[in-house]
């Protein structure tokens, strides 16, 4: 089975061809750098850039895979969630391709796509497992029941982990997106140099809140500037990174134990972070959980994860007609398709 995967939910225009669920034939990612000077993604610029890039990125992906549109078995596209103007470019383009080729149009939820990056990196991994998806837009703990059945166990109440990394990085003067700059600076810093808050979230053990941490880091920098005090940004980066990583690992591993899972996974842009990977490795090892992480080049947004998830969706009969629309906000629970087999496996949750 050959599936084309199209991703345009934020600021990466990405297209890939994946064969037989997990074999990446090509993966082309065009990252928009125009947003750097604004310190964050400007939605209108993002949509216009997708519009300019999407055809050439698709042509490159097909050429690198050595296939034509006629060879495909389906066209998968991220339809939710994300920036609406960005999503609409990918969805409209995919519809056009589906119309001219007669191939099925396959809608993919972005978070399900990130979960699929794990299947591409671990050929033998099969659900069920507990997975954290931490990116610029999401910090969500998902019970992955099957390839198409999901249950959201925890989510952020305010900022995502990626946003927290990016806003702290901005306050330290790093370019956007700053997560990777914090990661680099942290390598030369002392993670115990600053004591930062770990917010409590009322009402749920597995929900996150990162806005308090973000504000305390910004205040700490502003206060020091007002007093003309120097802050060692390597130390602060290492402390922020450790704090975020510990919050993510603690809740994710605890949620896995609570639901009797022994396998934990992480995905999304933040799963590329060195400190996050190290703390998950350490904690999973000590507590007896098996850990799965995507290869670093599959952590961020890419078309391969959409094509992989699209393959599973097509197999499960999840396709769309010409009325498919983009959706800015949509819980993964709403696209979850539970088969009788899933219900038998985990009937406690239904
Ligand atoms: O998954 P992704 O590419 O896009 C979304 O779905 O949002 O994630 C992007 C986020 C950004 O916040 C970026 O700063 C963060 O992932 N990120 C990192 C690292 N690499 C990317 N954060 C911390 N450390 C990294 N090495
Ligand atoms: Zn993403």
mmCIF file of C-alpha atoms and ligand atoms in Angstrom:
data_model
loop_
_atom_site.group_PDB
_atom_site.id
_atom_site.type_symbol
_atom_site.label_atom_id
_atom_site.label_comp_id
_atom_site.label_asym_id
_atom_site.label_seq_id
_atom_site.Cartn_x
_atom_site.Cartn_y
_atom_site.Cartn_z
ATOM 1 C CA UNK A 1 0.000 0.000 0.000
ATOM 2 C CA UNK A 2 1.391 3.401 -1.019
ATOM 3 C CA UNK A 3 0.047 6.456 0.818
ATOM 4 C CA UNK A 4 0.850 10.129 0.269
ATOM 5 C CA UNK A 5 0.845 12.123 3.545
ATOM 6 C CA UNK A 6 0.312 15.883 3.569
ATOM 7 C CA UNK A 7 0.959 18.001 6.690
ATOM 8 C CA UNK A 8 0.352 21.757 6.859
ATOM 9 C CA UNK A 9 -1.202 22.349 10.293
ATOM 10 C CA UNK A 10 1.315 24.949 11.504
ATOM 11 C CA UNK A 11 4.483 26.280 9.872
ATOM 12 C CA UNK A 12 5.941 23.190 8.192
ATOM 13 C CA UNK A 13 4.834 22.197 4.701
ATOM 14 C CA UNK A 14 5.585 18.484 4.677
ATOM 15 C CA UNK A 15 4.783 15.695 2.230
ATOM 16 C CA UNK A 16 5.863 12.059 2.253
ATOM 17 C CA UNK A 17 5.245 8.744 0.555
ATOM 18 C CA UNK A 18 5.012 5.712 2.859
ATOM 19 C CA UNK A 19 4.773 2.102 1.685
ATOM 20 C CA UNK A 20 3.067 -0.700 3.605
ATOM 21 C CA UNK A 21 2.379 1.399 6.718
ATOM 22 C CA UNK A 22 5.953 1.900 7.960
ATOM 23 C CA UNK A 23 8.419 2.106 5.107
ATOM 24 C CA UNK A 24 9.307 5.740 4.323
ATOM 25 C CA UNK A 25 9.934 6.087 0.574
ATOM 26 C CA UNK A 26 10.406 9.861 0.800
ATOM 27 C CA UNK A 27 9.868 12.669 3.298
ATOM 28 C CA UNK A 28 10.203 16.328 2.357
ATOM 29 C CA UNK A 29 9.796 19.053 4.997
ATOM 30 C CA UNK A 30 9.884 22.748 4.144
ATOM 31 C CA UNK A 31 10.141 24.747 7.378
ATOM 32 C CA UNK A 32 9.063 28.371 7.191
ATOM 33 C CA UNK A 33 11.747 30.668 8.586
ATOM 34 C CA UNK A 34 9.803 33.911 7.956
ATOM 35 C CA UNK A 35 8.252 33.732 11.448
ATOM 36 C CA UNK A 36 11.575 34.046 13.260
ATOM 37 C CA UNK A 37 11.613 37.830 13.130
ATOM 38 C CA UNK A 38 8.135 38.027 14.722
ATOM 39 C CA UNK A 39 9.044 35.699 17.604
ATOM 40 C CA UNK A 40 6.170 33.325 16.799
ATOM 41 C CA UNK A 41 4.074 31.946 13.941
ATOM 42 C CA UNK A 42 2.052 34.614 12.072
ATOM 43 C CA UNK A 43 -1.007 32.684 10.826
ATOM 44 C CA UNK A 44 -1.580 34.599 7.594
ATOM 45 C CA UNK A 45 2.068 34.358 6.570
ATOM 46 C CA UNK A 46 1.989 30.633 7.360
ATOM 47 C CA UNK A 47 -1.038 30.014 5.091
ATOM 48 C CA UNK A 48 0.469 32.015 2.235
ATOM 49 C CA UNK A 49 3.763 30.116 2.511
ATOM 50 C CA UNK A 50 1.947 26.766 2.460
ATOM 51 C CA UNK A 51 0.101 27.940 -0.637
ATOM 52 C CA UNK A 52 3.397 28.789 -2.360
ATOM 53 C CA UNK A 53 5.240 25.620 -1.290
ATOM 54 C CA UNK A 54 2.765 22.773 -1.299
ATOM 55 C CA UNK A 55 2.934 21.822 -4.967
ATOM 56 C CA UNK A 56 6.725 21.799 -5.209
ATOM 57 C CA UNK A 57 7.099 19.916 -1.911
ATOM 58 C CA UNK A 58 4.627 17.288 -3.194
ATOM 59 C CA UNK A 59 6.431 16.985 -6.536
ATOM 60 C CA UNK A 60 9.722 16.497 -4.691
ATOM 61 C CA UNK A 61 8.235 13.835 -2.406
ATOM 62 C CA UNK A 62 6.802 11.900 -5.372
ATOM 63 C CA UNK A 63 10.063 12.193 -7.337
ATOM 64 C CA UNK A 64 12.220 11.090 -4.380
ATOM 65 C CA UNK A 65 9.958 8.079 -3.854
ATOM 66 C CA UNK A 66 10.122 7.293 -7.577
ATOM 67 C CA UNK A 67 6.332 7.089 -7.857
ATOM 68 C CA UNK A 68 3.554 8.959 -9.653
ATOM 69 C CA UNK A 69 0.109 9.954 -8.388
ATOM 70 C CA UNK A 70 -1.329 6.938 -10.220
ATOM 71 C CA UNK A 71 0.722 4.529 -8.089
ATOM 72 C CA UNK A 72 -0.848 5.781 -4.839
ATOM 73 C CA UNK A 73 -3.556 3.953 -2.893
ATOM 74 C CA UNK A 74 -4.703 7.005 -0.961
ATOM 75 C CA UNK A 75 -4.101 10.635 -0.077
ATOM 76 C CA UNK A 76 -3.850 11.356 3.639
ATOM 77 C CA UNK A 77 -4.002 14.871 5.027
ATOM 78 C CA UNK A 78 -3.975 16.534 8.433
ATOM 79 C CA UNK A 79 -7.439 18.080 8.787
ATOM 80 C CA UNK A 80 -7.351 18.948 12.535
ATOM 81 C CA UNK A 81 -6.287 20.485 14.840
ATOM 82 C CA UNK A 82 -4.066 23.462 13.986
ATOM 83 C CA UNK A 83 -4.083 26.929 12.439
ATOM 84 C CA UNK A 84 -7.207 27.036 10.329
ATOM 85 C CA UNK A 85 -5.704 28.910 7.374
ATOM 86 C CA UNK A 86 -2.746 26.517 7.299
ATOM 87 C CA UNK A 87 -4.910 23.394 7.551
ATOM 88 C CA UNK A 88 -7.198 24.626 4.752
ATOM 89 C CA UNK A 89 -4.296 24.753 2.284
ATOM 90 C CA UNK A 90 -3.405 21.086 2.873
ATOM 91 C CA UNK A 91 -7.026 19.922 2.952
ATOM 92 C CA UNK A 92 -7.975 21.758 -0.262
ATOM 93 C CA UNK A 93 -4.845 20.538 -2.036
ATOM 94 C CA UNK A 94 -5.458 16.931 -0.943
ATOM 95 C CA UNK A 95 -9.057 17.142 -2.146
ATOM 96 C CA UNK A 96 -7.857 18.323 -5.557
ATOM 97 C CA UNK A 97 -5.417 15.399 -5.773
ATOM 98 C CA UNK A 98 -8.105 12.962 -4.702
ATOM 99 C CA UNK A 99 -10.521 14.354 -7.286
ATOM 100 C CA UNK A 100 -8.120 14.115 -10.242
ATOM 101 C CA UNK A 101 -6.732 10.682 -9.302
ATOM 102 C CA UNK A 102 -9.904 9.085 -7.959
ATOM 103 C CA UNK A 103 -7.871 7.855 -4.937
ATOM 104 C CA UNK A 104 -9.449 7.841 -1.453
ATOM 105 C CA UNK A 105 -9.103 10.989 0.661
ATOM 106 C CA UNK A 106 -8.002 10.077 4.210
ATOM 107 C CA UNK A 107 -8.440 12.568 7.076
ATOM 108 C CA UNK A 108 -5.773 12.390 9.805
ATOM 109 C CA UNK A 109 -5.826 13.993 13.259
ATOM 110 C CA UNK A 110 -2.474 15.681 13.919
ATOM 111 C CA UNK A 111 -1.942 14.049 17.338
ATOM 112 C CA UNK A 112 -2.665 10.595 15.889
ATOM 113 C CA UNK A 113 -0.038 11.465 13.275
ATOM 114 C CA UNK A 114 2.565 12.184 15.962
ATOM 115 C CA UNK A 115 1.719 8.849 17.628
ATOM 116 C CA UNK A 116 2.359 7.138 14.278
ATOM 117 C CA UNK A 117 5.904 8.535 14.192
ATOM 118 C CA UNK A 118 6.582 5.833 16.807
ATOM 119 C CA UNK A 119 5.555 3.044 14.408
ATOM 120 C CA UNK A 120 7.973 4.435 11.822
ATOM 121 C CA UNK A 121 10.829 4.395 14.350
ATOM 122 C CA UNK A 122 9.966 1.046 15.996
ATOM 123 C CA UNK A 123 8.950 -1.507 13.351
ATOM 124 C CA UNK A 124 7.683 -3.991 15.974
ATOM 125 C CA UNK A 125 5.709 -1.568 18.145
ATOM 126 C CA UNK A 126 1.962 -2.235 18.259
ATOM 127 C CA UNK A 127 -0.711 -0.738 20.534
ATOM 128 C CA UNK A 128 -1.780 -0.666 23.286
ATOM 129 C CA UNK A 129 0.526 1.722 25.184
ATOM 130 C CA UNK A 130 0.385 5.085 26.962
ATOM 131 C CA UNK A 131 1.766 7.992 24.944
ATOM 132 C CA UNK A 132 2.651 11.612 25.693
ATOM 133 C CA UNK A 133 2.386 13.948 22.699
ATOM 134 C CA UNK A 134 4.254 17.147 23.574
ATOM 135 C CA UNK A 135 4.671 19.774 20.883
ATOM 136 C CA UNK A 136 4.194 23.472 20.241
ATOM 137 C CA UNK A 137 0.417 23.028 20.132
ATOM 138 C CA UNK A 138 -0.178 20.101 22.486
ATOM 139 C CA UNK A 139 0.725 18.416 25.730
ATOM 140 C CA UNK A 140 -1.588 15.447 25.771
ATOM 141 C CA UNK A 141 -1.418 12.020 27.386
ATOM 142 C CA UNK A 142 -3.174 9.481 25.201
ATOM 143 C CA UNK A 143 -4.108 5.888 25.822
ATOM 144 C CA UNK A 144 -3.388 4.313 22.428
ATOM 145 C CA UNK A 145 -5.830 1.389 22.373
ATOM 146 C CA UNK A 146 -5.366 0.457 18.714
ATOM 147 C CA UNK A 147 -4.051 2.258 15.614
ATOM 148 C CA UNK A 148 -7.338 4.134 15.357
ATOM 149 C CA UNK A 149 -8.790 4.029 18.882
ATOM 150 C CA UNK A 150 -7.607 6.562 21.431
ATOM 151 C CA UNK A 151 -8.589 7.909 24.835
ATOM 152 C CA UNK A 152 -7.252 11.238 26.043
ATOM 153 C CA UNK A 153 -6.144 10.821 29.660
ATOM 154 C CA UNK A 154 -4.612 14.250 30.291
ATOM 155 C CA UNK A 155 -4.127 17.549 28.525
ATOM 156 C CA UNK A 156 -2.786 20.992 29.232
ATOM 157 C CA UNK A 157 -5.111 23.498 30.862
ATOM 158 C CA UNK A 158 -3.197 26.455 29.382
ATOM 159 C CA UNK A 159 0.162 26.507 27.548
ATOM 160 C CA UNK A 160 1.760 23.464 25.965
ATOM 161 C CA UNK A 161 5.255 22.287 26.952
ATOM 162 C CA UNK A 162 6.574 23.521 23.583
ATOM 163 C CA UNK A 163 5.040 26.961 24.119
ATOM 164 C CA UNK A 164 6.651 27.091 27.565
ATOM 165 C CA UNK A 165 10.054 26.208 26.079
ATOM 166 C CA UNK A 166 9.573 28.809 23.314
ATOM 167 C CA UNK A 167 8.393 31.656 25.607
ATOM 168 C CA UNK A 168 11.197 31.048 28.134
ATOM 169 C CA UNK A 169 13.677 30.953 25.243
ATOM 170 C CA UNK A 170 12.298 34.230 23.919
ATOM 171 C CA UNK A 171 12.750 35.886 27.322
ATOM 172 C CA UNK A 172 16.389 34.729 27.239
ATOM 173 C CA UNK A 173 16.826 36.291 23.797
ATOM 174 C CA UNK A 174 16.974 33.054 21.766
ATOM 175 C CA UNK A 175 15.439 32.992 18.258
ATOM 176 C CA UNK A 176 12.039 31.370 17.537
ATOM 177 C CA UNK A 177 11.322 28.497 17.926
ATOM 178 C CA UNK A 178 13.541 28.442 21.003
ATOM 179 C CA UNK A 179 13.075 24.901 22.355
ATOM 180 C CA UNK A 180 16.109 23.584 20.511
ATOM 181 C CA UNK A 181 18.199 26.601 21.671
ATOM 182 C CA UNK A 182 17.333 25.861 25.314
ATOM 183 C CA UNK A 183 18.337 22.248 24.676
ATOM 184 C CA UNK A 184 21.732 23.402 23.337
ATOM 185 C CA UNK A 185 22.370 25.964 26.108
ATOM 186 C CA UNK A 186 21.335 23.443 28.793
ATOM 187 C CA UNK A 187 24.250 21.206 27.839
ATOM 188 C CA UNK A 188 26.641 23.732 29.487
ATOM 189 C CA UNK A 189 24.364 24.593 32.412
ATOM 190 C CA UNK A 190 23.667 23.415 35.945
ATOM 191 C CA UNK A 191 20.092 22.051 36.179
ATOM 192 C CA UNK A 192 19.960 22.648 39.942
ATOM 193 C CA UNK A 193 20.990 26.325 39.713
ATOM 194 C CA UNK A 194 17.379 27.618 39.846
ATOM 195 C CA UNK A 195 14.428 26.234 41.776
ATOM 196 C CA UNK A 196 11.338 26.610 39.599
ATOM 197 C CA UNK A 197 7.679 25.883 40.419
ATOM 198 C CA UNK A 198 5.903 22.650 39.565
ATOM 199 C CA UNK A 199 2.258 23.699 39.338
ATOM 200 C CA UNK A 200 -0.519 21.613 40.852
ATOM 201 C CA UNK A 201 -3.566 21.163 38.626
ATOM 202 C CA UNK A 202 -6.836 20.950 40.521
ATOM 203 C CA UNK A 203 -9.287 18.240 39.541
ATOM 204 C CA UNK A 204 -7.058 15.932 37.521
ATOM 205 C CA UNK A 205 -3.904 14.014 38.295
ATOM 206 C CA UNK A 206 -2.864 13.858 34.656
ATOM 207 C CA UNK A 207 -3.584 17.373 33.313
ATOM 208 C CA UNK A 208 -0.718 19.827 32.813
ATOM 209 C CA UNK A 209 -0.332 23.557 33.399
ATOM 210 C CA UNK A 210 2.729 25.383 32.107
ATOM 211 C CA UNK A 211 1.710 29.055 32.189
ATOM 212 C CA UNK A 212 2.817 29.518 35.843
ATOM 213 C CA UNK A 213 6.278 28.156 35.085
ATOM 214 C CA UNK A 214 6.541 30.381 32.004
ATOM 215 C CA UNK A 215 5.540 33.476 33.998
ATOM 216 C CA UNK A 216 7.952 32.732 36.825
ATOM 217 C CA UNK A 217 10.879 32.384 34.368
ATOM 218 C CA UNK A 218 9.932 35.639 32.607
ATOM 219 C CA UNK A 219 9.602 37.443 35.987
ATOM 220 C CA UNK A 220 12.935 36.063 37.160
ATOM 221 C CA UNK A 221 14.649 37.487 34.047
ATOM 222 C CA UNK A 222 12.876 40.879 34.261
ATOM 223 C CA UNK A 223 13.676 41.256 37.976
ATOM 224 C CA UNK A 224 17.346 40.527 37.345
ATOM 225 C CA UNK A 225 17.413 43.013 34.449
ATOM 226 C CA UNK A 226 15.872 45.728 36.654
ATOM 227 C CA UNK A 227 18.526 45.125 39.289
ATOM 228 C CA UNK A 228 21.276 44.962 36.668
ATOM 229 C CA UNK A 229 22.087 41.432 37.745
ATOM 230 C CA UNK A 230 23.504 38.934 35.276
ATOM 231 C CA UNK A 231 21.732 35.612 34.791
ATOM 232 C CA UNK A 232 23.592 32.595 33.496
ATOM 233 C CA UNK A 233 21.281 31.508 30.661
ATOM 234 C CA UNK A 234 22.963 28.111 30.376
ATOM 235 C CA UNK A 235 22.026 27.421 34.014
ATOM 236 C CA UNK A 236 18.514 28.795 33.550
ATOM 237 C CA UNK A 237 18.032 26.734 30.358
ATOM 238 C CA UNK A 238 19.181 23.588 32.148
ATOM 239 C CA UNK A 239 16.841 24.309 35.082
ATOM 240 C CA UNK A 240 13.811 25.024 32.844
ATOM 241 C CA UNK A 241 14.486 21.916 30.783
ATOM 242 C CA UNK A 242 14.818 19.692 33.853
ATOM 243 C CA UNK A 243 11.633 21.097 35.362
ATOM 244 C CA UNK A 244 9.533 20.605 32.200
ATOM 245 C CA UNK A 245 10.989 17.124 31.648
ATOM 246 C CA UNK A 246 10.227 16.046 35.229
ATOM 247 C CA UNK A 247 6.629 17.313 35.024
ATOM 248 C CA UNK A 248 6.040 15.488 31.714
ATOM 249 C CA UNK A 249 7.680 12.246 32.853
ATOM 250 C CA UNK A 250 6.022 12.134 36.270
ATOM 251 C CA UNK A 251 2.454 12.506 34.956
ATOM 252 C CA UNK A 252 2.894 10.292 31.910
ATOM 253 C CA UNK A 253 4.503 7.387 33.749
ATOM 254 C CA UNK A 254 2.008 7.644 36.610
ATOM 255 C CA UNK A 255 -0.911 7.607 34.145
ATOM 256 C CA UNK A 256 0.529 4.484 32.485
ATOM 257 C CA UNK A 257 0.814 2.723 35.843
ATOM 258 C CA UNK A 258 -2.696 3.815 36.819
ATOM 259 C CA UNK A 259 -4.138 2.178 33.689
ATOM 260 C CA UNK A 260 -1.934 -0.928 34.089
ATOM 261 C CA UNK A 261 0.264 -0.258 31.075
ATOM 262 C CA UNK A 262 3.908 -1.276 31.149
ATOM 263 C CA UNK A 263 4.807 0.507 27.918
ATOM 264 C CA UNK A 264 5.271 4.278 27.712
ATOM 265 C CA UNK A 265 5.910 6.355 24.583
ATOM 266 C CA UNK A 266 6.625 9.992 23.836
ATOM 267 C CA UNK A 267 6.187 11.918 20.571
ATOM 268 C CA UNK A 268 5.961 15.481 19.197
ATOM 269 C CA UNK A 269 8.569 18.227 18.776
ATOM 270 C CA UNK A 270 9.395 18.349 22.514
ATOM 271 C CA UNK A 271 10.266 14.627 22.493
ATOM 272 C CA UNK A 272 13.438 15.647 20.612
ATOM 273 C CA UNK A 273 14.655 17.423 23.760
ATOM 274 C CA UNK A 274 17.764 15.841 25.301
ATOM 275 C CA UNK A 275 16.658 16.404 28.905
ATOM 276 C CA UNK A 276 13.152 15.070 28.232
ATOM 277 C CA UNK A 277 14.568 11.935 26.610
ATOM 278 C CA UNK A 278 17.095 11.390 29.430
ATOM 279 C CA UNK A 279 14.585 11.832 32.254
ATOM 280 C CA UNK A 280 12.016 9.545 30.575
ATOM 281 C CA UNK A 281 14.767 6.947 30.029
ATOM 282 C CA UNK A 282 15.920 7.159 33.635
ATOM 283 C CA UNK A 283 12.451 7.120 35.210
ATOM 284 C CA UNK A 284 11.069 4.376 32.975
ATOM 285 C CA UNK A 285 14.124 2.228 33.702
ATOM 286 C CA UNK A 286 13.876 2.728 37.489
ATOM 287 C CA UNK A 287 10.132 2.106 37.599
ATOM 288 C CA UNK A 288 10.126 -0.877 35.239
ATOM 289 C CA UNK A 289 8.428 0.625 32.171
ATOM 290 C CA UNK A 290 9.481 0.012 28.581
ATOM 291 C CA UNK A 291 10.019 3.304 26.730
ATOM 292 C CA UNK A 292 9.540 4.124 23.031
ATOM 293 C CA UNK A 293 10.679 7.400 21.459
ATOM 294 C CA UNK A 294 10.685 8.528 17.801
ATOM 295 C CA UNK A 295 13.959 9.039 15.961
ATOM 296 C CA UNK A 296 14.916 12.692 16.359
ATOM 297 C CA UNK A 297 14.101 13.558 12.728
ATOM 298 C CA UNK A 298 10.545 12.246 13.180
ATOM 299 C CA UNK A 299 9.751 14.168 16.397
ATOM 300 C CA UNK A 300 8.775 17.417 14.679
ATOM 301 C CA UNK A 301 6.011 17.789 12.108
ATOM 302 C CA UNK A 302 6.509 15.627 9.022
ATOM 303 C CA UNK A 303 4.456 14.050 6.252
ATOM 304 C CA UNK A 304 5.603 10.476 6.961
ATOM 305 C CA UNK A 305 3.702 10.282 10.266
ATOM 306 C CA UNK A 306 0.556 11.472 8.452
ATOM 307 C CA UNK A 307 1.011 8.901 5.673
ATOM 308 C CA UNK A 308 1.601 6.137 8.253
ATOM 309 C CA UNK A 309 -1.515 7.051 10.256
ATOM 310 C CA UNK A 310 -3.379 7.478 6.944
ATOM 311 C CA UNK A 311 -2.520 3.865 6.061
ATOM 312 C CA UNK A 312 -4.063 2.623 9.321
ATOM 313 C CA UNK A 313 -7.083 4.885 8.873
ATOM 314 C CA UNK A 314 -7.669 3.581 5.336
ATOM 315 C CA UNK A 315 -7.455 -0.016 6.581
ATOM 316 C CA UNK A 316 -10.038 0.826 9.274
ATOM 317 C CA UNK A 317 -12.317 2.399 6.645
ATOM 318 C CA UNK A 318 -11.742 5.979 7.786
ATOM 319 C CA UNK A 319 -12.024 8.050 4.602
ATOM 320 C CA UNK A 320 -13.666 11.369 3.758
ATOM 321 C CA UNK A 321 -15.764 12.661 0.898
ATOM 322 C CA UNK A 322 -15.534 15.979 -0.962
ATOM 323 C CA UNK A 323 -17.145 17.835 1.938
ATOM 324 C CA UNK A 324 -14.108 17.321 4.248
ATOM 325 C CA UNK A 325 -13.324 20.562 6.086
ATOM 326 C CA UNK A 326 -10.443 21.703 8.266
ATOM 327 C CA UNK A 327 -11.094 21.955 12.026
ATOM 328 C CA UNK A 328 -8.973 24.200 14.273
ATOM 329 C CA UNK A 329 -9.814 22.493 17.588
ATOM 330 C CA UNK A 330 -10.824 18.846 17.870
ATOM 331 C CA UNK A 331 -10.153 16.305 20.615
ATOM 332 C CA UNK A 332 -8.593 13.025 19.555
ATOM 333 C CA UNK A 333 -11.486 11.317 21.397
ATOM 334 C CA UNK A 334 -13.825 12.571 18.679
ATOM 335 C CA UNK A 335 -12.009 10.816 15.840
ATOM 336 C CA UNK A 336 -11.370 7.653 17.816
ATOM 337 C CA UNK A 337 -12.777 4.587 16.088
ATOM 338 C CA UNK A 338 -13.142 1.681 18.459
ATOM 339 C CA UNK A 339 -13.658 -1.760 17.000
ATOM 340 C CA UNK A 340 -15.358 -4.636 18.820
ATOM 341 C CA UNK A 341 -11.914 -6.091 19.324
ATOM 342 C CA UNK A 342 -10.712 -2.916 21.106
ATOM 343 C CA UNK A 343 -13.763 -3.013 23.346
ATOM 344 C CA UNK A 344 -13.030 -6.621 24.250
ATOM 345 C CA UNK A 345 -9.404 -5.768 25.010
ATOM 346 C CA UNK A 346 -10.120 -2.843 27.293
ATOM 347 C CA UNK A 347 -13.834 -2.961 28.098
ATOM 348 C CA UNK A 348 -13.231 -1.196 31.409
ATOM 349 C CA UNK A 349 -13.042 2.159 29.605
ATOM 350 C CA UNK A 350 -16.202 1.989 27.474
HETATM 351 O O1 LIG B 1 5.556 18.845 16.799
HETATM 352 P P1 LIG B 1 6.042 20.189 16.394
HETATM 353 O O2 LIG B 1 7.074 20.263 15.295
HETATM 354 O O3 LIG B 1 4.860 21.128 15.973
HETATM 355 C C1 LIG B 1 3.627 21.171 16.621
HETATM 356 O O4 LIG B 1 2.803 20.253 16.426
HETATM 357 O O5 LIG B 1 3.459 22.141 17.408
HETATM 358 O O6 LIG B 1 6.625 20.875 17.738
HETATM 359 C C2 LIG B 1 7.230 22.128 17.729
HETATM 360 C C3 LIG B 1 7.657 22.462 19.153
HETATM 361 C C4 LIG B 1 8.191 23.872 19.316
HETATM 362 O O7 LIG B 1 7.625 24.423 20.494
HETATM 363 C C5 LIG B 1 9.696 23.645 19.485
HETATM 364 O O8 LIG B 1 10.356 24.640 20.246
HETATM 365 C C6 LIG B 1 9.710 22.334 20.204
HETATM 366 O O9 LIG B 1 8.708 21.570 19.562
HETATM 367 N N1 LIG B 1 11.023 21.676 20.085
HETATM 368 C C7 LIG B 1 11.845 21.482 21.138
HETATM 369 C C8 LIG B 1 13.025 20.883 20.641
HETATM 370 N N2 LIG B 1 12.873 20.715 19.296
HETATM 371 C C9 LIG B 1 11.627 21.204 18.976
HETATM 372 N N3 LIG B 1 11.694 21.791 22.446
HETATM 373 C C10 LIG B 1 12.698 21.478 23.279
HETATM 374 N N4 LIG B 1 13.858 20.910 22.867
HETATM 375 C C11 LIG B 1 14.060 20.577 21.576
HETATM 376 N N5 LIG B 1 15.194 19.995 21.192
HETATM 377 ZN ZN1 LIG B 2 3.000 18.637 15.540
#
